[in-house]
XYZ file of C-alpha atoms in Angstrom:
564
model
C 0.055 0.255 -0.164
C 1.308 3.769 -0.613
C 3.230 5.420 2.277
C 1.593 8.744 1.228
C -2.040 7.844 2.265
C -0.663 8.221 5.264
C 0.265 11.729 5.214
C -2.176 14.923 6.279
C -1.467 17.256 3.932
C -2.854 20.290 6.104
C -5.067 20.657 9.180
C -7.667 22.135 7.015
C -7.869 18.935 4.684
C -7.827 16.492 7.812
C -10.353 18.267 9.465
C -12.496 19.038 6.267
C -12.424 14.670 5.611
C -12.896 13.767 9.175
C -16.199 16.109 9.610
C -17.173 14.647 5.962
C -16.613 10.684 7.884
C -18.882 12.156 10.692
C -21.757 13.813 9.624
C -21.924 11.654 6.820
C -23.063 9.094 9.249
C -26.017 11.327 10.509
C -27.792 11.327 7.268
C -28.805 7.997 6.867
C -32.421 8.445 7.424
C -32.465 10.808 4.406
C -30.460 8.755 1.971
C -31.334 5.140 0.477
C -29.978 2.152 1.750
C -26.798 1.162 0.287
C -24.388 -1.811 0.354
C -20.870 -0.647 0.302
C -18.146 -3.077 -0.078
C -14.833 -2.808 1.696
C -11.760 -2.006 -0.489
C -9.129 -3.810 1.557
C -11.956 -7.539 2.228
C -15.667 -8.420 2.195
C -16.785 -6.433 5.079
C -20.262 -4.419 3.830
C -21.199 -0.777 5.168
C -24.065 1.353 4.883
C -22.251 3.946 3.496
C -18.961 5.052 1.842
C -17.519 7.331 5.041
C -18.097 4.301 7.435
C -16.412 2.324 4.774
C -13.424 4.873 3.969
C -13.203 5.194 7.895
C -12.660 1.109 7.846
C -10.353 0.613 5.958
C -8.238 3.766 6.872
C -8.101 2.670 10.608
C -8.027 -0.922 10.218
C -5.471 -0.950 6.712
C -4.352 2.770 7.302
C -5.481 2.734 3.264
C -6.605 6.421 3.249
C -8.061 6.451 0.042
C -8.743 10.555 -0.151
C -5.457 11.011 0.600
C -4.171 8.865 -2.408
C -7.083 11.037 -4.998
C -5.725 14.252 -3.156
C -2.134 13.607 -3.739
C -3.331 12.205 -6.859
C -5.221 14.908 -7.923
C -7.532 12.391 -9.707
C -10.882 13.815 -11.246
C -14.005 11.442 -11.255
C -12.541 9.171 -13.887
C -9.440 8.842 -12.473
C -11.365 8.194 -9.235
C -12.896 5.620 -10.784
C -9.946 4.221 -12.074
C -8.266 4.214 -8.749
C -10.888 2.471 -6.664
C -11.009 -0.276 -9.493
C -7.325 -0.502 -9.439
C -7.558 -1.387 -5.791
C -10.411 -3.766 -5.882
C -9.022 -5.667 -8.386
C -5.281 -5.876 -7.182
C -6.945 -7.297 -3.847
C -9.086 -9.799 -5.415
C -6.104 -11.424 -7.381
C -4.127 -11.475 -4.362
C -1.957 -9.153 -5.480
C -0.106 -6.706 -3.101
C -1.431 -3.240 -3.448
C 1.751 -1.495 -4.628
C 3.665 0.430 -1.726
C 2.846 3.803 -3.438
C -0.008 4.225 -6.078
C 1.286 6.625 -8.913
C -0.652 7.803 -12.082
C 1.233 5.228 -14.270
C -0.864 2.107 -12.313
C -3.723 4.374 -13.267
C -3.254 4.805 -17.239
C -4.987 1.937 -18.333
C -8.643 2.977 -20.051
C -9.987 -0.432 -18.782
C -10.410 0.405 -15.446
C -13.007 2.677 -15.836
C -15.168 -0.456 -16.353
C -16.700 -1.330 -12.958
C -15.275 -4.281 -11.401
C -17.898 -4.968 -9.278
C -21.148 -4.253 -10.723
C -23.302 -1.369 -9.957
C -20.602 -0.862 -7.344
C -21.936 1.678 -4.263
C -19.016 3.532 -3.783
C -18.705 4.872 -7.356
C -22.164 5.911 -7.115
C -21.072 7.739 -3.696
C -18.388 9.827 -5.144
C -20.143 12.598 -5.556
C -20.474 12.800 -1.934
C -16.891 12.642 -1.102
C -15.312 15.859 0.060
C -13.850 18.207 -2.186
C -10.088 18.071 -2.675
C -8.291 20.648 -0.763
C -6.977 23.817 -2.790
C -3.424 23.315 -3.457
C -1.090 24.995 -0.865
C 2.262 24.783 -2.643
C 2.796 28.446 -3.365
C 1.988 29.376 0.437
C 4.096 26.837 1.499
C 7.048 27.498 -0.500
C 6.431 31.355 0.723
C 6.473 29.886 4.344
C 9.882 28.144 4.190
C 11.614 30.998 2.431
C 10.698 33.132 5.345
C 12.303 30.987 7.966
C 15.252 31.193 9.081
C 18.425 28.615 9.339
C 17.428 27.162 12.875
C 13.807 26.994 11.971
C 14.464 25.044 8.888
C 16.715 22.584 10.835
C 14.270 22.398 13.503
C 11.356 21.604 10.461
C 13.504 19.152 8.749
C 13.418 17.371 12.400
C 10.143 17.328 12.494
C 9.624 16.264 9.687
C 12.206 13.131 10.017
C 10.207 12.319 13.019
C 7.103 12.834 11.440
C 8.761 10.103 8.106
C 9.828 7.509 11.099
C 6.126 7.226 12.118
C 5.096 6.624 9.181
C 7.428 3.796 8.538
C 6.484 2.230 11.469
C 2.327 2.498 10.574
C 3.121 1.693 7.439
C 5.041 -2.146 8.451
C 2.016 -3.280 10.628
C -0.243 -2.112 8.048
C 2.068 -4.456 5.520
C 2.056 -7.476 8.274
C -1.512 -6.915 9.020
C -2.499 -7.073 5.390
C -0.385 -10.168 4.610
C -1.624 -12.132 7.625
C -5.189 -11.613 6.714
C -4.510 -12.990 3.300
C -2.419 -15.892 4.644
C -5.590 -16.691 6.707
C -7.906 -16.158 3.809
C -6.181 -18.550 1.708
C -4.985 -20.874 4.169
C -8.712 -21.612 5.039
C -9.585 -21.601 0.972
C -13.150 -20.130 1.901
C -13.038 -17.654 -1.592
C -15.166 -18.918 -4.480
C -13.626 -20.086 -7.556
C -12.725 -17.577 -10.071
C -10.588 -17.783 -13.441
C -7.896 -16.658 -12.211
C -8.080 -18.330 -8.402
C -8.006 -21.615 -6.919
C -10.907 -24.287 -7.517
C -13.015 -25.483 -4.915
C -11.802 -28.866 -4.672
C -8.553 -27.525 -2.940
C -10.370 -28.135 0.386
C -10.383 -31.612 -0.675
C -7.020 -31.667 -1.727
C -6.003 -30.283 1.612
C -7.699 -32.894 3.760
C -6.338 -35.319 1.723
C -2.712 -34.262 2.244
C -2.166 -36.285 5.460
C -2.276 -39.191 3.770
C 0.206 -38.258 0.992
C 3.699 -39.125 0.905
C 4.865 -35.463 0.796
C 3.172 -35.032 4.225
C 5.303 -36.668 6.852
C 2.906 -37.597 9.784
C 5.432 -37.034 12.892
C 6.985 -34.589 15.044
C 9.962 -34.369 13.334
C 8.499 -32.300 10.705
C 7.596 -29.384 13.121
C 11.432 -29.853 14.146
C 12.493 -29.645 10.692
C 10.631 -26.898 9.680
C 11.636 -24.629 12.875
C 15.358 -25.272 12.312
C 15.014 -23.741 9.135
C 13.976 -20.554 11.259
C 17.082 -19.688 12.107
C 19.460 -17.024 10.335
C 22.809 -19.354 10.372
C 21.503 -22.112 7.967
C 20.582 -19.650 5.052
C 23.902 -17.679 6.019
C 25.146 -21.196 5.013
C 23.839 -21.578 2.010
C 23.901 -17.916 0.523
C 27.394 -18.106 1.286
C 27.398 -21.661 -0.827
C 28.336 -19.382 -4.203
C 28.367 -22.565 -5.824
C 24.669 -23.040 -5.298
C 23.183 -19.363 -5.274
C 25.307 -18.613 -8.349
C 24.246 -21.593 -10.202
C 20.220 -20.500 -9.576
C 21.699 -16.701 -10.552
C 22.714 -17.409 -13.021
C 20.225 -19.531 -14.802
C 17.689 -17.058 -14.207
C 18.892 -14.124 -15.250
C 20.697 -15.857 -18.457
C 17.427 -17.205 -19.121
C 15.122 -13.901 -18.796
C 12.857 -14.589 -21.774
C 11.641 -18.198 -19.475
C 10.443 -15.555 -17.023
C 9.217 -12.902 -18.293
C 5.773 -12.393 -17.670
C 5.374 -15.850 -15.853
C 4.044 -16.958 -13.000
C 6.599 -18.647 -10.822
C 5.808 -20.978 -7.480
C 9.529 -20.806 -5.276
C 8.876 -23.605 -2.496
C 10.502 -23.667 0.552
C 12.019 -19.923 -0.271
C 13.909 -18.957 2.870
C 14.662 -15.946 2.647
C 12.919 -15.230 -0.470
C 16.259 -14.968 -2.662
C 14.809 -17.289 -5.698
C 11.910 -15.158 -5.870
C 13.732 -12.094 -6.126
C 16.041 -13.368 -8.788
C 12.813 -14.347 -10.154
C 11.162 -11.085 -9.876
C 13.764 -8.849 -11.721
C 14.244 -11.571 -14.377
C 10.226 -10.160 -14.989
C 7.937 -12.262 -13.499
C 4.666 -11.132 -13.456
C 3.601 -12.857 -10.153
C 5.944 -14.994 -7.909
C 4.336 -16.910 -4.875
C 7.168 -18.393 -2.242
C 5.811 -20.643 0.416
C 7.725 -21.913 3.668
C 6.421 -23.215 6.499
C 8.960 -21.914 8.239
C 9.188 -18.331 10.526
C 11.685 -17.397 7.742
C 9.041 -16.368 5.512
C 8.287 -13.350 7.697
C 11.580 -12.209 7.540
C 11.107 -12.933 3.666
C 8.204 -10.417 3.306
C 10.498 -7.267 4.922
C 13.380 -8.635 2.821
C 11.098 -8.842 -0.394
C 9.160 -5.228 0.940
C 12.718 -3.892 1.661
C 13.959 -4.285 -2.017
C 11.077 -2.677 -3.148
C 9.478 -6.272 -5.296
C 6.428 -6.664 -2.945
C 4.311 -5.802 -5.960
C 5.391 -9.146 -7.400
C 6.227 -11.228 -4.653
C 3.524 -12.730 -2.408
C 4.617 -15.078 0.546
C 2.272 -17.679 1.893
C 2.908 -19.265 5.553
C 2.548 -23.044 5.554
C 3.345 -26.422 3.686
C 3.160 -26.316 -0.208
C 0.467 -29.314 0.681
C -1.450 -27.310 3.030
C -1.715 -23.730 1.748
C -3.971 -21.990 -1.272
C -2.459 -20.639 -4.355
C -3.883 -17.515 -5.675
C -4.076 -19.183 -8.724
C -4.850 -22.422 -10.311
C -1.329 -23.129 -12.056
C 2.196 -21.872 -12.192
C 4.333 -21.672 -15.603
C 7.398 -22.443 -13.401
C 8.606 -24.239 -10.315
C 11.736 -23.184 -9.079
C 12.978 -24.907 -5.521
C 16.144 -25.650 -3.786
C 14.953 -28.774 -1.989
C 18.254 -30.904 -2.183
C 20.039 -32.418 0.949
C 22.501 -34.815 2.196
C 23.179 -37.682 -0.665
C 20.478 -35.381 -2.847
C 17.368 -37.002 -0.917
C 17.578 -36.532 2.579
C 14.753 -34.494 4.357
C 12.320 -35.428 1.339
C 11.873 -32.323 0.570
C 12.002 -33.102 -3.457
C 8.266 -35.238 -2.027
C 6.479 -31.649 -1.662
C 8.152 -30.321 -4.885
C 6.742 -33.521 -6.892
C 3.170 -32.926 -5.290
C 2.987 -29.204 -6.194
C 4.502 -30.253 -9.482
C 1.632 -32.943 -10.208
C -0.813 -30.315 -8.564
C 0.057 -26.707 -10.120
C 2.299 -26.844 -12.916
C 0.934 -26.069 -16.404
C 1.664 -29.189 -18.889
C 4.277 -27.280 -20.746
C 5.777 -26.118 -17.149
C 9.696 -25.625 -16.060
C 10.757 -27.052 -13.332
C 14.328 -25.579 -12.255
C 16.402 -27.313 -11.551
C 15.580 -30.072 -14.174
C 17.610 -33.366 -13.116
C 20.027 -34.568 -10.861
C 22.823 -37.181 -11.470
C 23.548 -39.595 -8.335
C 27.361 -40.677 -8.044
C 29.184 -43.705 -6.113
C 33.022 -44.155 -6.033
C 35.030 -46.649 -4.095
C 37.337 -45.113 -1.334
C 40.919 -47.474 -1.568
C 43.345 -44.587 -1.174
C 45.197 -46.035 2.166
C 47.210 -42.852 2.284
C 44.503 -41.203 2.767
C 42.250 -44.265 4.514
C 42.962 -45.154 7.209
C 46.003 -42.850 8.100
C 44.673 -39.090 8.012
C 40.751 -40.214 7.545
C 40.107 -42.677 10.413
C 42.701 -41.330 12.839
C 41.245 -38.019 13.041
C 37.513 -39.520 13.271
C 37.540 -42.545 15.220
C 41.053 -43.449 16.689
C 40.698 -39.792 18.033
C 38.279 -41.225 20.927
C 40.799 -43.219 22.346
C 42.778 -39.983 23.989
C 41.086 -36.881 24.450
C 42.960 -34.734 26.571
C 44.392 -37.958 28.381
C 40.996 -39.301 28.748
C 39.753 -42.713 27.449
C 36.556 -42.349 25.368
C 36.755 -44.824 23.245
C 32.680 -45.491 24.213
C 32.060 -42.892 21.651
C 32.980 -45.314 18.939
C 30.220 -47.926 19.606
C 28.496 -48.017 16.071
C 30.559 -44.963 14.763
C 30.545 -46.888 11.433
C 26.667 -47.429 11.332
C 26.160 -43.642 10.113
C 26.503 -41.908 7.206
C 29.054 -39.216 7.414
C 28.807 -35.834 5.710
C 32.238 -34.216 5.071
C 34.535 -32.816 2.111
C 36.885 -35.807 0.839
C 39.781 -34.976 -1.950
C 39.794 -36.561 -5.009
C 42.911 -38.593 -4.467
C 41.126 -41.011 -1.671
C 39.194 -42.435 -4.342
C 40.268 -45.445 -6.292
C 38.440 -45.699 -9.350
C 36.360 -43.791 -11.986
C 32.507 -42.948 -10.474
C 29.918 -44.377 -11.607
C 26.359 -42.485 -11.977
C 23.952 -44.929 -10.396
C 20.641 -42.453 -10.487
C 19.580 -39.940 -12.894
C 15.950 -37.958 -12.138
C 14.217 -36.053 -14.930
C 12.354 -33.995 -12.080
C 9.490 -33.382 -14.854
C 8.943 -37.359 -14.973
C 9.835 -39.052 -11.547
C 7.201 -39.865 -9.307
C 7.503 -40.053 -5.459
C 7.757 -43.673 -5.732
C 10.411 -43.453 -7.183
C 12.681 -42.217 -4.864
C 13.028 -45.803 -2.777
C 15.152 -47.866 -5.690
C 17.827 -50.450 -5.577
C 20.251 -49.683 -8.275
C 23.253 -51.436 -9.996
C 26.558 -49.977 -10.541
C 29.700 -51.343 -11.559
C 33.463 -49.347 -11.963
C 37.246 -50.920 -12.384
C 39.624 -50.279 -9.527
C 42.992 -48.316 -10.548
C 46.518 -50.033 -10.157
C 46.832 -48.698 -6.430
C 43.692 -50.078 -5.214
C 44.390 -52.478 -2.698
C 41.401 -52.663 -0.304
C 37.889 -50.874 -0.333
C 37.862 -48.979 2.713
C 34.321 -47.273 2.039
C 32.281 -45.509 -0.772
C 31.734 -41.827 -1.218
C 28.148 -40.279 -2.846
C 27.328 -37.096 -4.354
C 25.003 -35.317 -6.773
C 25.331 -32.901 -9.726
C 22.219 -30.738 -10.854
C 21.659 -29.236 -14.245
C 19.192 -27.075 -15.430
C 17.714 -27.316 -18.266
C 15.800 -24.144 -20.521
C 12.990 -26.944 -21.278
C 11.542 -29.807 -19.991
C 12.054 -31.701 -23.268
C 15.284 -31.295 -23.072
C 17.198 -34.436 -23.978
C 20.892 -33.548 -23.472
C 21.108 -34.427 -19.763
C 22.307 -37.804 -20.212
C 22.077 -40.489 -17.579
C 25.998 -40.846 -16.709
C 27.061 -37.522 -17.975
C 28.805 -35.018 -15.221
C 27.908 -31.450 -14.775
C 31.005 -30.318 -15.883
C 30.171 -32.115 -19.522
C 27.590 -30.231 -19.472
C 28.146 -27.121 -18.803
C 31.049 -27.394 -21.433
C 28.174 -27.391 -24.426
C 28.016 -23.881 -24.074
C 27.807 -20.673 -21.680
C 23.708 -21.123 -21.578
C 23.980 -24.113 -19.712
C 24.178 -24.075 -16.036
C 24.769 -27.359 -13.608
C 26.931 -28.444 -10.637
C 28.595 -30.886 -8.419
C 28.961 -31.503 -4.746
C 31.574 -34.224 -5.521
C 35.154 -34.064 -4.870
C 36.686 -33.228 -8.227
C 34.879 -29.946 -7.915
C 34.247 -26.355 -5.640
C 33.007 -27.831 -2.229
C 29.149 -26.666 -1.298
C 27.432 -26.913 2.048
C 26.000 -30.565 0.869
C 29.433 -31.946 0.797
C 29.634 -35.630 0.443
C 28.110 -38.709 1.938
C 31.249 -40.997 3.338
C 30.369 -44.396 4.259
C 32.906 -46.508 6.126
C 33.375 -50.506 5.272
C 33.018 -51.869 9.167
C 35.341 -54.512 8.213
C 37.466 -52.458 5.925
C 40.809 -53.996 7.971
C 40.000 -57.843 7.444
C 42.185 -59.490 4.731
C 38.976 -60.233 3.479
C 38.290 -56.705 1.966
C 41.821 -57.040 -0.035
C 40.871 -56.655 -3.865
C 43.528 -56.816 -6.779
C 44.392 -53.635 -8.459
C 42.408 -52.799 -11.815
C 39.765 -55.496 -10.824
C 36.104 -54.702 -11.670
C 33.899 -53.902 -8.292
C 30.242 -54.118 -9.044
C 26.557 -54.071 -6.679
C 24.055 -51.912 -6.173
C 23.164 -49.209 -4.071
C 19.750 -48.705 -2.125
C 17.926 -45.317 -0.701
C 14.803 -46.344 1.522
C 13.039 -44.603 4.212
C 13.611 -45.402 7.510
C 9.782 -45.883 9.785
C 11.300 -43.786 12.523
C 12.039 -40.675 10.969
C 10.536 -40.495 7.283
C 12.609 -37.102 6.323
C 15.444 -39.693 7.078
C 17.689 -41.954 4.121
C 18.950 -45.496 4.971
C 21.688 -45.998 2.308
C 22.549 -49.659 1.673
C 25.342 -50.622 -0.866
C 26.261 -54.107 -1.858
C 29.699 -54.886 -3.690
C 31.276 -57.885 -4.828
C 34.991 -58.736 -5.163
C 35.654 -60.834 -8.267
C 39.080 -62.471 -7.240
C 37.666 -63.139 -3.676
C 33.666 -64.078 -5.206
C 32.271 -62.939 -1.916
C 30.015 -60.510 -2.030
C 29.278 -57.420 0.880
C 26.099 -55.986 1.964
C 26.047 -52.790 4.498
C 23.531 -50.526 5.361
C 24.034 -46.677 6.818
C 21.907 -44.467 8.185
C 21.560 -40.707 7.522
C 19.014 -39.449 10.299
């Protein structure tokens, strides 16, 4: 909403309008009964005076101040009414400052509401005050330097007060819209959600995209703190990739409706708005969404971005479908946190048939750790043997089950002793939720220096294809290979051959690496399977199972690690 609405141009103007607001209520017996619908919500009033007073008191929308500031005539005032009603109806934020440019379209002369009683009452509104510019200039000219300093201080205090009032208004309106959309009580329109959304929300509890345990609440709460967002934003591999794709493909975003799932601080939403998106709907269950609203407003993008608080499966969007879904959903080993489930749910419900997912593809990789110089000499010493002597105290009790968990760490590429193997490729436009639980084969050839399988390293690559029909991303293609195809190709890796990211890599240690049975012959083929399953105790976690065979030993080894 405009900041200028809250200014009082002069004492006489304020008195004139207040007298009208008070006196008009005394004439009810002389006027035909009207039903004037509020500009800001669905409340109905018997006259324009009480409605405008209500909007001014509750929403800080001073309609008369806007009209007077823009010096609108009858037709301009009609346009202003229809402009505000249209923005509120379509769930778009009213601009921070309404200007003449907003009212240039002659289509705004057509009443947004049939028989709009407010338009019928325009002749009853108080006349705009006469311009006082010349008088003000003359008064200022007669002030001394000391008086000017005092006057400037007074104006600054008024401005600070108005800014605080506007912030309160902005939060009040956004909370009202959140409540209205979450309840799903609005009637279906050509631009709004269908009445079937209620049923969809009710069914969400049984959907795999909606975990039903208490861990989800702590999961969302963890994203309300600054530290995690600082870490992600400072991950330049991650953030630069999203920025580069959006800015290098502005033609894909211009004039489009974009859904940002798990918006966090709103950085991806702001990229999209800057690229020309008509509307960006930013959704987040975490309390960080309140900070996102403020950030978006502070950057002047509140006219293009609307924030919704809640799970994507539960909120009601102000549109039936979107052109693009953008989300940074990836977790450790790609699928940890199960956020992809929510993205796929939203894809099936809201994305247009020819819509785009950003990013578009993911490849998952595995490679055996065989370098004895690094593992176990360095890694085991630092992370396992460490507990044997901690400042002179024996803490080996901490070593219990130490090999059962997936460790999240950054390892150097020379710890590997074989070529990486891509064991799963996800096309995000077509993959289904049930595909995220799988058992896939893999194989590789060990290097000439490999003598033992100490464990395995897992990571993923992300691809940003500009079309859902792009066929250039291969099943075993690395991010580096695909990016080399041209400057417009955006991709990144979380693996050991690239710059470290906050996802790091998944490290799983072979519990029996010290046994002779785990010895391998150099240049031999190693093959097996990789499985990803979901633990019943924590549906946002992962159980990662790896099976491998050592041909010379004719033995098969199977282990499972937890990422909870």
